[in-house]
XYZ file of C-alpha atoms in Angstrom:
199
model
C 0.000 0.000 0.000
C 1.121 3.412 -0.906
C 2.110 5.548 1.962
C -0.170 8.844 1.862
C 1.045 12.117 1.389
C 1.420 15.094 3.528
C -0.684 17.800 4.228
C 2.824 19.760 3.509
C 3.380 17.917 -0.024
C 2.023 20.445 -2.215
C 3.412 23.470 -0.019
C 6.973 21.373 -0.496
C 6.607 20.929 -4.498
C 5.479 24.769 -4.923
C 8.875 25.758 -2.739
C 10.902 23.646 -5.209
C 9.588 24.944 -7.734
C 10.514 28.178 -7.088
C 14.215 27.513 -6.079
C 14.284 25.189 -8.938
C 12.821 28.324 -11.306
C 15.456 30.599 -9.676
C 18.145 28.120 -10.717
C 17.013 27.590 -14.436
C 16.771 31.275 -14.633
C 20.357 31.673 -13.008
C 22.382 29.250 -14.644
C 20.192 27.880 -17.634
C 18.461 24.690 -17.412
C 21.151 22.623 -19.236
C 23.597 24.178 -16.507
C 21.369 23.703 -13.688
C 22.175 20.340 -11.595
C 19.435 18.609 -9.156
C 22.289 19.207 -6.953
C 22.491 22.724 -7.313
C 18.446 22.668 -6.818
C 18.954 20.265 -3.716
C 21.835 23.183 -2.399
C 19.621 26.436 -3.279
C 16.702 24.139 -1.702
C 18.711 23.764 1.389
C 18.559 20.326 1.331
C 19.780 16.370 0.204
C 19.962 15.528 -3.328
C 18.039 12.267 -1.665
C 15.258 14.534 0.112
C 14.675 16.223 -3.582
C 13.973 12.799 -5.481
C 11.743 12.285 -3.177
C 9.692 15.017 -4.889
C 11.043 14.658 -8.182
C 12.553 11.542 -10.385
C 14.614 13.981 -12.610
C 15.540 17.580 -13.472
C 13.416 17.378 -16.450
C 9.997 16.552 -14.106
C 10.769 19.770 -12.227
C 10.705 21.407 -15.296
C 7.706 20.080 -16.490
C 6.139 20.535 -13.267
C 6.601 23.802 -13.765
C 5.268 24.846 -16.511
C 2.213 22.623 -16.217
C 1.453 24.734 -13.010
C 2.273 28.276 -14.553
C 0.446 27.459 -17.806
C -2.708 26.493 -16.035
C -2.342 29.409 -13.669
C -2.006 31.839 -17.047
C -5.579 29.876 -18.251
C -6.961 30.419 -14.691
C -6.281 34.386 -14.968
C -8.036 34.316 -17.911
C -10.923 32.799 -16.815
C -11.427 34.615 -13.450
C -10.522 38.321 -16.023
C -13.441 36.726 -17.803
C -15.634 36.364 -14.419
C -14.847 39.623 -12.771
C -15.590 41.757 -16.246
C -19.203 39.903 -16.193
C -19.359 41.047 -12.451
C -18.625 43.999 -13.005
C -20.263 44.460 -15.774
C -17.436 46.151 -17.888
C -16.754 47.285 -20.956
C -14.766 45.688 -23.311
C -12.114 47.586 -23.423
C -11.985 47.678 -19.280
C -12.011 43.694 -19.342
C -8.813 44.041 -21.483
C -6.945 46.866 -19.699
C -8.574 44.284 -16.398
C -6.477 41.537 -18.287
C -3.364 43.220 -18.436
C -3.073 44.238 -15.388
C -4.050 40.675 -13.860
C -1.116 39.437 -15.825
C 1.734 41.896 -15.236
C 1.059 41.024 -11.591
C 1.225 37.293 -12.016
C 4.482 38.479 -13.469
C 6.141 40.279 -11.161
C 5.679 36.961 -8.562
C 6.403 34.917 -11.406
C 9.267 36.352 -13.326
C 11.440 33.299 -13.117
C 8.365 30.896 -13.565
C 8.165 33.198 -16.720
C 11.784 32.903 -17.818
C 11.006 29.243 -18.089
C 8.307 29.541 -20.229
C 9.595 31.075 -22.403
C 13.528 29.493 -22.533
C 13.178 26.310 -21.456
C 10.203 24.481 -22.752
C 12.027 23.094 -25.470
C 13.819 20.840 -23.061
C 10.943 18.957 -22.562
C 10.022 15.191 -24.438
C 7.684 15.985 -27.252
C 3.887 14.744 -25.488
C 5.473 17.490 -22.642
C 6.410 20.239 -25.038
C 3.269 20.347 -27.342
C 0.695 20.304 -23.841
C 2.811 23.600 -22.644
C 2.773 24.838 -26.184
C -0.969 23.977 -26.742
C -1.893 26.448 -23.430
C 0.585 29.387 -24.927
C -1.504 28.949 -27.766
C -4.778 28.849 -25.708
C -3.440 32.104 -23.988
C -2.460 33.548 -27.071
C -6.150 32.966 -28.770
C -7.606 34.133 -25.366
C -5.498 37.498 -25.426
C -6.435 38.196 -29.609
C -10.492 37.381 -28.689
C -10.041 40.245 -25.611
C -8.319 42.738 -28.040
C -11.099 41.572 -31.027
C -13.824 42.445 -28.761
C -11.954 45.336 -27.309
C -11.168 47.133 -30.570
C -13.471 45.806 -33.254
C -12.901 48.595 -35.684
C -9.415 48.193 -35.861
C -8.879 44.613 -35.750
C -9.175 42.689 -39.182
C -8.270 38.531 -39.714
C -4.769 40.288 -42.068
C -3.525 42.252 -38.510
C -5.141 40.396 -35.538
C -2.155 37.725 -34.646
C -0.042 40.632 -35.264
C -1.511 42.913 -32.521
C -1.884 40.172 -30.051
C 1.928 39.573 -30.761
C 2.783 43.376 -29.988
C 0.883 43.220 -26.916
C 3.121 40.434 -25.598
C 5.819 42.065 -26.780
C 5.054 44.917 -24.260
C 3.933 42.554 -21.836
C 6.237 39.646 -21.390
C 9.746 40.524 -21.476
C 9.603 42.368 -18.506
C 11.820 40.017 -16.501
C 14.348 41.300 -18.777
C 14.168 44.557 -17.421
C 11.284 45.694 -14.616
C 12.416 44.690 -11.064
C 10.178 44.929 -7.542
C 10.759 47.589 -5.867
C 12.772 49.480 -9.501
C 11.522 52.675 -10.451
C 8.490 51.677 -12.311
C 6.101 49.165 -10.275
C 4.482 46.349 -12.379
C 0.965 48.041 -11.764
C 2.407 51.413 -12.864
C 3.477 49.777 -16.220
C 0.725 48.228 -16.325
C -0.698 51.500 -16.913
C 1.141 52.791 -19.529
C 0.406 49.783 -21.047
C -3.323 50.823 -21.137
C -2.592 54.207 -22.139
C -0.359 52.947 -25.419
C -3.169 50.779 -26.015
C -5.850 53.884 -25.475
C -3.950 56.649 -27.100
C -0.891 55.418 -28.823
C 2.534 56.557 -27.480
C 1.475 60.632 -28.924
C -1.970 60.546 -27.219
């Protein structure tokens, strides 16, 4: 019989994860060692596998989390703008803003994403790909809905792109506690997107 798992097991994976996300980001994933995760983790390379068979199941691990927990933020920017009852332009600007602060938590979680995912075996790799995808579609319907007058079928996947390009580099650059907070940018984001850079 399979021994049951703690109360704590979760709690234990999600502080792995986050060590093990600080590492990846850090070193690189190739460079990154379960020991170096067992070290940063302050613990055994023995204690680790009992979380994790490999390097590569953190990883995955990972991403399966954050992915789902990108989806989830869609969903509940979804909810809120039917509470709310907003506009569609204010569920978008709503969207933004729910994601830039996911980021600023998240920012190595996020360096995965978007480095590392090609480490992973192929069934792996195409379910983390599949929910970028699902995030991306979820983003262009927002902006579609948003700005229906300037979005055609020729220029849609192009201004969902630019809006991640605004959006999700910031780990490259925009650091708690910097001189720009995430929710200020967040703003300026929603003024480009409102007035353009001249309005």
């Amino acid at each position: 019989m399979a021994r049951p798992k703690s109360a704590s097991h979760d709690l234990k994976r999600e502080e792995i994860l986050d060590v093990a996300a600080q590492c990846f980001a850090r070193q690189s994933f190739p460079a990154a060692s379960m020991n170096d995760i067992a070290t940063a983790c302050g613990t055994s390379k023995a204690r680790l596998y009992h979380y994790y068979e490999s390097k590569e199941a953190i990883l995955f691990d990972l991403l399966d989390r954050y992915t789902q927990r990108l989806l989830a933020l869609i969903g509940e920017a979804e909810a809120h703008a039917q509470r709310q009852n907003l506009s569609e332009r204010e569920a978008l600007h709503a969207l933004v803003r729910a994601f830039l602060a996911e980021y600023e938590s998240s920012a190595t979680r996020h360096v995965a994403l978007v480095s590392d995912t090609k480490f992973l075996g192929d069934t792996q790799r195409e379910l983390i790909l599949n929910r970028q995808r699902d995030v991306v579609a979820a983003f262009t319907r927002f902006i579609k809905r948003a700005y229906p007058g300037r979005v055609t079928p020729a220029n849609q996947t192009a201004l969902t792109m630019m809006l991640f390009g605004m959006i999700n580099w910031t780990f490259t650059w925009l650091r708690p506690g910097g001189p720009m907070s995430y929710a200020a940018f967040a703003d300026e984001v929603v003024a480009v997107l409102e007035q353009g850079l001249g309005g």
